[in-house]
Amino acid sequence: MTDTTTTGVGTSRVKRGLAEMLKGGVIMDVVTADQAKIAEDAGAVAVMALERVPADIRSQGGVARMSDPDLIAGIVEAVSIPVMAKARIGHFVEAQVLQSLGVDYIDESEVLSPADYANHIDKWQFTVPFVCGATNLGEALRRITEGAAMIRSKGEAGTGDVSEATRHMRQIAGEIAALAAKKPDELYVAAKELQAPYELVAEVAAAGKLPVVLFTAGGVATPADAAMMMQLGADGVFVGSGIFKSGDPAKRAAAIVKATTFFDDPAVIAEASRGLGEAMVGINVADVPAPHRLAERGW
Amino acid sequence: MVAGPTVGVLALQGDFREHLAVLAELGAKGVPVRRESELDQVHGLIIPGGESTVMDKLSRAFGLAEPLKRRIGDGLPVYGTCAGLIFLADTVLDAIEGQQTLGGLDVAVRRNAFGNQLDSFETDLDVDGFDGPPVHAAFIRAPVVEEVGERATAIAALDDGRVVAVRQGNLMGTSFHPEITGELRFHRAFLDAVAAA
């Protein structure tokens, strides 16, 4: 796939390409410009602007929405690394606003309250690229069909419990492997079962991977959590509440960055894990009643 | 078994896999480099796209920055794309506080020179010394070379004159990413430099 004719801004290549440049890195949730600076100084490849970290959304309840534009503009002003911001699922006007504010990526996120229970945003209509969550391959392919230029496994945000992130990464990797093992004449039914377009399904089967970058998210709280996600095949890691809900955010952030780069070196991960202070207080996903599980938002 | 020199790709963060894939396509032996012991094995090095601030921090935290500077000073051929160009530049404009580079390329490079991701773009470029069609180039939150020092030579510029590719002896840097557009000529030219070094 070497298109050498398309020129201009907002092309699939530059949208997907920015995600390629973030690989091997850590994207950190921040709610203020000060936190964004701490994240940048600790080695974040990008920051995610939102009004409350998922752990607070979970504990405080209520409708969670796009952040105040002042806050996002302040974060864009404060750092030189890419700034992402969250819009509600299906809320295409929040996305228009975020694009107008000059963010580098929009996360159409289940962490916020969905604005449309039937449709996601038509992401092809935007110059800014989108990242979307997925719990399985079919969901990932439907988001890519809608124009997502990056996928993150959902995990269960705001828990500090990495088990759902593990499950979703294994699910997506397993389904890709199964698809790649299929005969060409089996891909038509595979497309039906994945509820995704045949052409995209055939592309994934041939390549043995998604056509976009796959990060992981939801419950990552320690350097070892991040390294495990990388060993499971993630291209990089989103850390939400895990950093700024911990005892020493700057130190923990830098440690998670190191463990993500040296994810296959236990000695480095051990060294990075020393003396980090308190990790975020977690919630076991099993204790979260099903209606309060964020990963089930989106379809 | 691939004969010939070993080319490292700095694998601290960024699109190093794409560079390794291009090297494989050209029949060269590419290896990821994250440690000094790995750097010692290579005859040339590619610094990929990514975040220059992150590569800077990690290379210093893991004791790789000084050996890298030493090898560059000793004439190691190095090719940097985007963040890699920034990391090779003697001077960085719009750096974050405390940001350092390896240096070597006698240029001043401005980070995010085009603005944010909304301004990322693809275009065609003529490159000095390349035969065939123009280079199709992807600029992603890309830097530009704002000042080309005496020792460096500009080899490509945008229509408005802004320099986006430079060479200086065994060093080469581009603002854009040949590794994601199927463009092989930069890597070929780099491999020629490695073979000649």
Coordinates of C-alpha atoms in Angstrom, one line a residue:
Chain A
M1 CA 0.0 0.0 0.0
T2 CA 2.2 2.8 -1.2
D3 CA 0.0 5.5 -2.4
T4 CA 2.2 8.2 -3.8
T5 CA -0.4 10.3 -5.4
T6 CA -2.4 11.7 -2.5
T7 CA -1.2 15.1 -1.3
G8 CA -2.4 17.7 1.2
V9 CA -3.5 17.7 4.9
G10 CA -5.7 15.2 6.7
T11 CA -4.7 12.2 4.6
S12 CA -5.0 8.7 6.0
R13 CA -1.2 8.4 5.9
V14 CA -0.6 11.4 8.1
K15 CA -3.4 10.5 10.4
R16 CA -2.2 6.9 10.9
G17 CA 1.4 8.1 10.6
L18 CA 1.3 10.2 13.8
A19 CA 0.2 7.1 15.7
E20 CA 3.1 5.3 14.2
M21 CA 5.5 7.9 15.7
L22 CA 3.9 7.4 19.1
K23 CA 4.8 3.7 19.2
G24 CA 6.8 2.4 22.1
G25 CA 5.6 5.4 24.1
V26 CA 3.3 6.3 27.0
I27 CA 0.3 8.6 26.6
M28 CA -0.8 10.1 29.9
D29 CA -4.1 11.4 31.1
V30 CA -3.9 15.0 32.4
V31 CA -6.5 17.4 33.7
T32 CA -4.4 20.6 34.0
A33 CA -1.6 22.3 32.2
D34 CA 0.7 21.7 35.2
Q35 CA 0.0 18.0 35.0
A36 CA 0.7 18.1 31.3
K37 CA 4.1 19.7 32.0
I38 CA 4.9 17.0 34.5
A39 CA 4.0 14.3 32.0
E40 CA 6.1 15.9 29.2
D41 CA 9.1 16.2 31.6
A42 CA 8.7 12.6 32.6
G43 CA 8.9 11.4 29.0
A44 CA 5.3 11.1 27.8
V45 CA 5.0 10.8 24.0
A46 CA 1.6 12.6 24.2
V47 CA -0.9 13.8 26.8
M48 CA -4.7 13.2 26.9
A49 CA -6.7 16.1 28.1
L50 CA -9.9 15.4 30.0
E51 CA -11.9 17.1 32.7
R52 CA -11.6 14.3 35.3
V53 CA -9.5 11.2 35.3
P54 CA -11.5 8.0 35.0
A55 CA -11.1 7.1 38.6
D56 CA -12.9 10.4 39.6
I57 CA -15.5 10.0 36.9
R58 CA -16.2 6.6 38.4
S59 CA -16.4 7.8 42.0
Q60 CA -18.2 11.0 41.4
G61 CA -20.7 9.8 38.8
G62 CA -22.8 12.0 36.7
V63 CA -22.5 12.8 33.0
A64 CA -18.9 13.0 31.8
R65 CA -18.3 15.3 28.8
M66 CA -15.6 17.0 26.7
S67 CA -13.3 19.3 28.8
D68 CA -13.6 23.0 29.1
P69 CA -12.0 24.6 26.0
D70 CA -10.0 26.9 28.3
L71 CA -8.4 23.9 29.9
I72 CA -7.6 22.2 26.6
A73 CA -6.2 25.5 25.1
G74 CA -4.0 25.8 28.3
I75 CA -2.6 22.3 27.8
V76 CA -2.0 22.8 24.1
E77 CA -0.1 26.0 25.1
A78 CA 1.9 24.3 27.9
V79 CA 3.5 21.4 26.0
S80 CA 5.2 20.7 22.7
I81 CA 4.3 17.0 22.5
P82 CA 1.0 16.0 20.9
V83 CA -2.2 16.7 22.8
M84 CA -5.1 14.4 22.6
A85 CA -8.6 15.2 24.0
K86 CA -11.7 13.1 24.6
A87 CA -15.0 13.5 22.9
R88 CA -18.1 11.5 23.8
I89 CA -19.0 8.5 21.6
G90 CA -21.2 9.9 18.8
H91 CA -20.8 13.5 19.8
F92 CA -19.6 14.9 16.5
V93 CA -20.0 18.5 17.6
E94 CA -17.6 18.0 20.6
A95 CA -15.2 16.6 18.0
Q96 CA -15.7 19.7 15.8
V97 CA -14.9 21.9 18.8
L98 CA -11.8 19.9 19.6
Q99 CA -10.6 20.1 16.0
S100 CA -11.1 23.9 16.1
L101 CA -9.0 24.1 19.3
G102 CA -6.1 22.5 17.4
V103 CA -5.7 19.2 19.3
D104 CA -3.5 16.6 17.6
Y105 CA -5.8 13.6 18.1
I106 CA -9.4 13.0 19.3
D107 CA -10.2 10.0 21.5
E108 CA -13.9 9.1 20.9
S109 CA -14.0 7.5 24.3
E110 CA -16.3 5.2 26.3
V111 CA -14.8 6.9 29.5
L112 CA -17.1 9.8 28.8
S113 CA -20.9 9.4 28.7
P114 CA -22.0 8.3 25.2
A115 CA -24.0 11.0 23.3
D116 CA -25.4 8.5 20.7
Y117 CA -26.2 4.9 21.5
A118 CA -26.5 3.9 17.9
N119 CA -23.8 5.7 15.9
H120 CA -20.2 6.6 16.4
I121 CA -18.7 9.7 14.9
D122 CA -18.1 9.7 11.1
K123 CA -14.4 10.3 11.5
W124 CA -13.7 10.6 7.8
Q125 CA -15.3 14.1 7.9
F126 CA -12.4 15.4 10.0
T127 CA -8.8 16.6 9.3
V128 CA -7.8 15.6 12.9
P129 CA -7.2 11.9 13.4
F130 CA -9.2 9.8 15.9
V131 CA -8.3 7.0 18.3
C132 CA -11.1 4.7 19.4
G133 CA -11.5 1.9 22.0
A134 CA -12.2 -1.7 21.2
T135 CA -12.6 -4.9 23.2
N136 CA -12.4 -7.3 20.2
L137 CA -11.4 -7.4 16.6
G138 CA -14.8 -6.8 15.1
E139 CA -15.2 -3.6 17.2
A140 CA -11.7 -2.4 16.1
L141 CA -12.5 -3.0 12.5
R142 CA -15.8 -1.2 12.7
R143 CA -14.1 1.8 14.2
I144 CA -11.4 1.7 11.5
T145 CA -14.2 1.6 8.9
E146 CA -15.6 4.8 10.4
G147 CA -12.2 6.4 10.0
A148 CA -10.3 5.7 13.2
A149 CA -6.6 6.1 12.6
M150 CA -5.5 4.4 15.8
I151 CA -7.1 1.8 18.1
R152 CA -6.6 1.2 21.8
S153 CA -7.9 -1.8 23.7
K154 CA -10.4 -0.5 26.2
G155 CA -9.5 -2.3 29.4
E156 CA -11.6 -1.0 32.3
A157 CA -10.7 2.6 32.9
G158 CA -10.3 4.1 36.4
T159 CA -9.9 0.8 38.2
G160 CA -6.1 0.3 38.4
D161 CA -7.0 -3.3 37.6
V162 CA -5.2 -4.5 34.5
S163 CA -7.2 -7.7 34.0
E164 CA -9.6 -6.3 31.4
A165 CA -6.8 -4.7 29.4
T166 CA -5.1 -8.1 29.4
R167 CA -8.3 -9.8 28.3
H168 CA -8.9 -7.3 25.4
M169 CA -5.4 -7.5 24.2
R170 CA -5.4 -11.3 24.2
Q171 CA -8.9 -11.2 22.5
I172 CA -7.8 -8.9 19.7
A173 CA -4.4 -10.7 19.1
G174 CA -6.1 -14.1 19.2
E175 CA -8.8 -13.1 16.7
I176 CA -6.2 -11.7 14.3
A177 CA -4.2 -14.9 14.5
A178 CA -7.3 -17.0 13.9
L179 CA -8.2 -14.7 10.9
A180 CA -4.7 -15.0 9.5
A181 CA -5.0 -18.8 9.6
K182 CA -8.2 -18.9 7.5
K183 CA -8.3 -19.9 3.8
P184 CA -9.4 -17.1 1.4
D185 CA -12.8 -18.7 0.8
E186 CA -13.5 -18.5 4.6
L187 CA -13.0 -14.8 4.8
Y188 CA -16.5 -13.9 3.6
V189 CA -18.1 -15.6 6.5
A190 CA -15.4 -14.2 8.8
A191 CA -16.4 -10.7 7.6
K192 CA -20.0 -11.5 8.4
E193 CA -19.2 -12.7 11.9
L194 CA -16.9 -9.8 12.6
Q195 CA -19.6 -7.4 11.3
A196 CA -16.9 -5.6 9.3
P197 CA -16.3 -5.0 5.6
Y198 CA -14.8 -7.9 3.7
E199 CA -12.0 -5.8 2.2
L200 CA -10.7 -4.7 5.6
V201 CA -11.1 -8.3 7.0
A202 CA -9.1 -9.6 4.0
E203 CA -6.4 -6.9 4.6
V204 CA -6.0 -7.9 8.2
A205 CA -5.9 -11.6 7.3
A206 CA -3.1 -11.0 4.8
A207 CA -1.1 -8.7 7.0
G208 CA -1.6 -10.5 10.3
K209 CA -2.1 -7.2 12.0
L210 CA -4.4 -4.2 12.1
P211 CA -3.7 -1.5 9.4
V212 CA -3.4 1.0 12.3
V213 CA -1.4 1.2 15.5
L214 CA -2.9 -0.7 18.5
F215 CA -2.2 0.8 21.9
T216 CA -3.6 -0.5 25.2
A217 CA -5.5 1.3 27.9
G218 CA -7.6 0.8 31.0
G219 CA -6.2 -0.1 34.4
V220 CA -2.5 0.2 33.8
A221 CA -1.0 1.4 37.1
T222 CA 2.6 0.1 37.4
P223 CA 5.7 -0.3 35.2
A224 CA 5.1 -4.0 35.2
D225 CA 1.5 -3.5 34.0
A226 CA 2.8 -1.4 31.1
A227 CA 5.6 -3.9 30.2
M228 CA 3.1 -6.8 30.3
M229 CA 0.8 -5.0 27.8
M230 CA 3.9 -4.5 25.5
Q231 CA 4.8 -8.2 25.8
L232 CA 1.2 -9.0 24.8
G233 CA 1.7 -7.1 21.6
A234 CA 0.6 -3.5 22.3
D235 CA 2.3 -0.8 20.3
G236 CA 2.2 1.5 23.3
V237 CA 0.3 2.3 26.5
F238 CA -2.3 4.8 27.7
V239 CA -2.1 5.5 31.4
G240 CA -5.1 7.3 32.9
S241 CA -5.7 7.5 36.6
G242 CA -2.6 5.4 37.3
I243 CA -0.2 8.3 37.3
F244 CA -1.9 11.4 38.9
K245 CA -3.8 9.2 41.4
S246 CA -0.5 7.8 42.7
G247 CA 1.8 9.1 45.5
D248 CA 4.6 10.4 43.3
P249 CA 3.2 11.1 39.8
A250 CA 6.5 12.4 38.2
K251 CA 8.5 9.4 39.4
R252 CA 5.9 6.9 38.5
A253 CA 5.4 8.4 35.1
A254 CA 9.1 8.3 34.3
A255 CA 9.2 4.7 35.5
I256 CA 6.4 3.6 33.3
V257 CA 8.1 5.2 30.3
K258 CA 11.3 3.2 31.0
A259 CA 9.4 0.0 31.5
T260 CA 7.5 0.5 28.2
T261 CA 10.8 0.9 26.2
F262 CA 12.5 -2.0 28.0
F263 CA 9.4 -4.1 28.3
D264 CA 11.3 -7.3 27.7
D265 CA 14.1 -6.7 30.2
P266 CA 13.0 -7.7 33.8
A267 CA 16.1 -6.1 35.4
V268 CA 15.2 -2.7 34.0
I269 CA 11.5 -3.1 35.0
A270 CA 12.6 -4.1 38.5
E271 CA 14.9 -1.1 38.8
A272 CA 12.1 1.2 37.5
S273 CA 9.7 -0.2 39.9
R274 CA 11.7 0.6 43.1
G275 CA 10.7 3.4 45.5
L276 CA 7.7 4.7 43.5
G277 CA 5.5 5.2 46.6
E278 CA 1.8 4.4 46.7
A279 CA 0.2 3.1 43.5
M280 CA -3.3 4.3 42.9
V281 CA -5.9 2.7 45.1
G282 CA -7.6 0.2 42.8
I283 CA -11.0 -1.3 42.4
N284 CA -11.2 -4.9 41.3
V285 CA -13.2 -5.1 38.1
A286 CA -15.1 -8.0 39.5
D287 CA -16.5 -5.7 42.2
V288 CA -17.8 -3.2 39.6
P289 CA -21.4 -3.9 38.8
A290 CA -22.0 -4.5 35.0
P291 CA -24.0 -1.3 34.4
H292 CA -20.9 0.7 35.6
R293 CA -18.4 -1.0 33.4
L294 CA -17.2 1.5 30.8
A295 CA -15.8 -1.0 28.3
E296 CA -19.4 -2.1 27.5
R297 CA -20.1 1.4 26.0
G298 CA -19.5 1.4 22.3
W299 CA -20.4 -1.5 19.9
Chain B
M1 CA 22.4 -15.1 6.0
V2 CA 22.7 -11.5 4.9
A3 CA 26.3 -10.4 4.1
G4 CA 27.5 -6.9 4.5
P5 CA 27.4 -4.3 7.3
T6 CA 25.0 -4.3 10.2
V7 CA 22.8 -1.2 10.5
G8 CA 21.3 -0.3 13.8
V9 CA 18.0 1.5 14.3
L10 CA 17.6 3.4 17.5
A11 CA 14.7 1.6 19.2
L12 CA 14.0 3.6 22.3
Q13 CA 10.6 4.9 20.9
G14 CA 9.1 5.7 17.5
D15 CA 8.6 4.0 14.2
F16 CA 11.8 1.9 14.3
R17 CA 10.0 -1.2 12.9
E18 CA 9.3 0.7 9.7
H19 CA 13.0 1.5 9.2
L20 CA 13.9 -2.2 10.0
A21 CA 11.4 -3.2 7.3
V22 CA 12.9 -0.9 4.7
L23 CA 16.4 -2.2 5.5
A24 CA 15.1 -5.8 5.1
E25 CA 13.5 -4.9 1.8
L26 CA 16.9 -3.6 0.6
G27 CA 18.6 -6.8 1.7
A28 CA 20.5 -5.1 4.5
K29 CA 21.0 -6.4 8.1
G30 CA 19.1 -4.2 10.5
V31 CA 19.1 -4.5 14.3
P32 CA 17.3 -2.6 17.0
V33 CA 19.6 -0.6 19.3
R34 CA 18.6 0.2 22.9
R35 CA 21.9 -0.5 24.7
E36 CA 25.6 0.5 24.4
S37 CA 26.5 -3.2 23.7
E38 CA 24.1 -3.2 20.7
L39 CA 25.5 0.1 19.5
D40 CA 29.0 -1.4 19.5
Q41 CA 27.9 -4.0 16.9
V42 CA 26.7 -1.6 14.2
H43 CA 28.4 0.1 11.2
G44 CA 25.7 2.7 10.7
L45 CA 22.6 3.9 12.6
I46 CA 19.2 5.2 11.8
I47 CA 17.3 7.4 14.2
P48 CA 13.6 7.0 13.5
G49 CA 10.6 9.3 13.8
G50 CA 9.0 9.7 17.2
E51 CA 9.2 12.2 20.0
S52 CA 12.7 13.8 20.2
T53 CA 12.1 14.7 23.9
V54 CA 11.5 11.1 24.8
M55 CA 14.5 9.8 22.8
D56 CA 16.7 12.4 24.6
K57 CA 15.5 11.5 28.1
L58 CA 15.8 7.7 27.5
S59 CA 19.1 7.9 25.8
R60 CA 20.5 9.8 28.8
A61 CA 18.8 7.7 31.4
F62 CA 20.2 4.5 29.9
G63 CA 23.7 5.7 29.3
L64 CA 23.4 5.7 25.5
A65 CA 23.8 9.4 24.8
E66 CA 27.5 9.6 25.4
P67 CA 28.4 6.5 23.4
L68 CA 26.2 7.8 20.6
K69 CA 28.0 11.1 20.6
R70 CA 31.3 9.4 20.6
R71 CA 30.4 7.1 17.6
I72 CA 29.1 10.1 15.7
G73 CA 32.3 12.0 16.4
D74 CA 34.3 9.0 15.1
G75 CA 32.4 9.1 11.8
L76 CA 29.6 6.6 12.2
P77 CA 27.2 7.1 9.3
V78 CA 23.8 8.2 10.8
Y79 CA 20.5 8.9 9.1
G80 CA 17.7 10.7 11.1
T81 CA 14.1 11.1 10.1
C82 CA 11.9 13.8 11.7
A83 CA 12.7 13.4 15.4
G84 CA 15.9 11.7 14.3
L85 CA 16.9 14.9 12.4
I86 CA 16.2 16.9 15.5
F87 CA 18.3 14.6 17.6
L88 CA 21.2 14.9 15.2
A89 CA 21.0 18.7 15.0
D90 CA 23.6 20.9 16.7
T91 CA 20.9 23.4 17.6
V92 CA 17.2 22.9 18.3
L93 CA 14.7 25.7 18.2
D94 CA 11.4 25.4 20.3
A95 CA 13.0 22.7 22.4
I96 CA 11.5 21.9 25.8
E97 CA 13.5 23.1 28.8
G98 CA 16.6 21.1 29.3
Q99 CA 16.2 19.2 26.0
Q100 CA 19.6 18.0 24.6
T101 CA 20.6 16.6 21.3
L102 CA 23.4 14.3 20.1
G103 CA 24.6 16.9 17.7
G104 CA 26.9 16.4 14.7
L105 CA 24.8 18.0 11.9
D106 CA 25.7 21.6 11.6
V107 CA 22.1 22.9 11.4
A108 CA 19.5 24.6 13.5
V109 CA 16.2 22.7 13.4
R110 CA 12.8 24.0 14.5
R111 CA 10.5 21.5 16.2
N112 CA 6.8 21.3 15.0
A113 CA 7.7 24.0 12.5
F114 CA 4.4 23.6 10.6
G115 CA 2.1 23.7 13.7
N116 CA 0.0 20.9 15.1
Q117 CA -1.3 17.7 13.5
L118 CA -4.0 19.6 11.5
D119 CA -1.1 21.0 9.4
S120 CA 0.6 17.6 8.8
F121 CA 0.7 16.9 5.1
E122 CA 1.9 14.9 2.1
T123 CA 3.7 16.5 -0.9
D124 CA 6.2 15.8 -3.7
L125 CA 9.8 17.0 -3.5
D126 CA 12.8 17.1 -5.8
V127 CA 15.9 15.9 -4.0
D128 CA 19.4 16.7 -5.3
G129 CA 21.2 13.6 -6.5
F130 CA 18.2 11.4 -6.9
D131 CA 17.2 10.1 -10.3
G132 CA 13.6 9.2 -11.2
P133 CA 10.3 10.6 -10.0
P134 CA 10.0 13.2 -7.2
V135 CA 10.1 12.0 -3.6
H136 CA 6.6 11.6 -2.2
A137 CA 7.1 12.9 1.4
A138 CA 4.9 12.7 4.5
F139 CA 5.4 15.5 7.0
I140 CA 4.0 14.7 10.4
R141 CA 4.2 17.5 13.0
A142 CA 7.5 17.9 11.2
P143 CA 10.6 20.0 11.9
V144 CA 12.3 22.2 9.3
V145 CA 16.0 23.1 9.0
E146 CA 16.0 26.8 9.7
E147 CA 19.8 27.4 9.4
V148 CA 22.2 25.3 7.3
G149 CA 25.7 25.7 8.7
E150 CA 28.9 25.8 6.6
R151 CA 29.6 22.1 6.9
A152 CA 26.1 20.9 6.0
T153 CA 24.4 20.9 2.5
A154 CA 20.7 21.3 1.8
I155 CA 19.5 18.6 -0.6
A156 CA 15.7 19.3 -0.6
A157 CA 13.5 22.2 0.1
L158 CA 9.8 23.0 -0.1
D159 CA 8.4 25.4 -2.8
D160 CA 8.7 28.2 -0.2
G161 CA 12.4 27.5 0.2
R162 CA 12.3 25.9 3.6
V163 CA 15.0 23.2 3.9
V164 CA 13.7 19.7 4.7
A165 CA 16.7 17.4 3.9
V166 CA 20.4 17.8 4.6
R167 CA 23.6 15.9 4.2
Q168 CA 27.0 16.4 5.8
G169 CA 29.6 13.8 5.2
N170 CA 28.3 10.5 6.7
L171 CA 25.3 12.3 8.3
M172 CA 21.9 12.7 6.7
G173 CA 18.6 14.1 8.0
T174 CA 15.1 14.5 6.6
S175 CA 12.1 16.3 8.1
F176 CA 9.8 13.7 6.5
H177 CA 9.4 9.9 6.7
P178 CA 10.6 7.9 3.6
E179 CA 10.1 4.8 5.8
I180 CA 6.3 5.1 5.6
T181 CA 5.8 6.0 2.0
G182 CA 7.7 3.2 0.3
E183 CA 10.5 5.6 -0.7
L184 CA 13.8 3.6 -0.8
R185 CA 16.3 6.1 -2.2
F186 CA 17.3 7.7 1.1
H187 CA 18.0 4.4 2.7
R188 CA 19.9 3.2 -0.4
A189 CA 22.0 6.4 -0.3
F190 CA 22.6 5.8 3.4
L191 CA 23.6 2.2 2.9
D192 CA 26.1 3.3 0.2
A193 CA 27.6 5.7 2.8
V194 CA 27.7 2.8 5.4
A195 CA 29.5 0.6 2.8
A196 CA 32.0 3.3 2.0
A197 CA 32.7 4.2 5.6

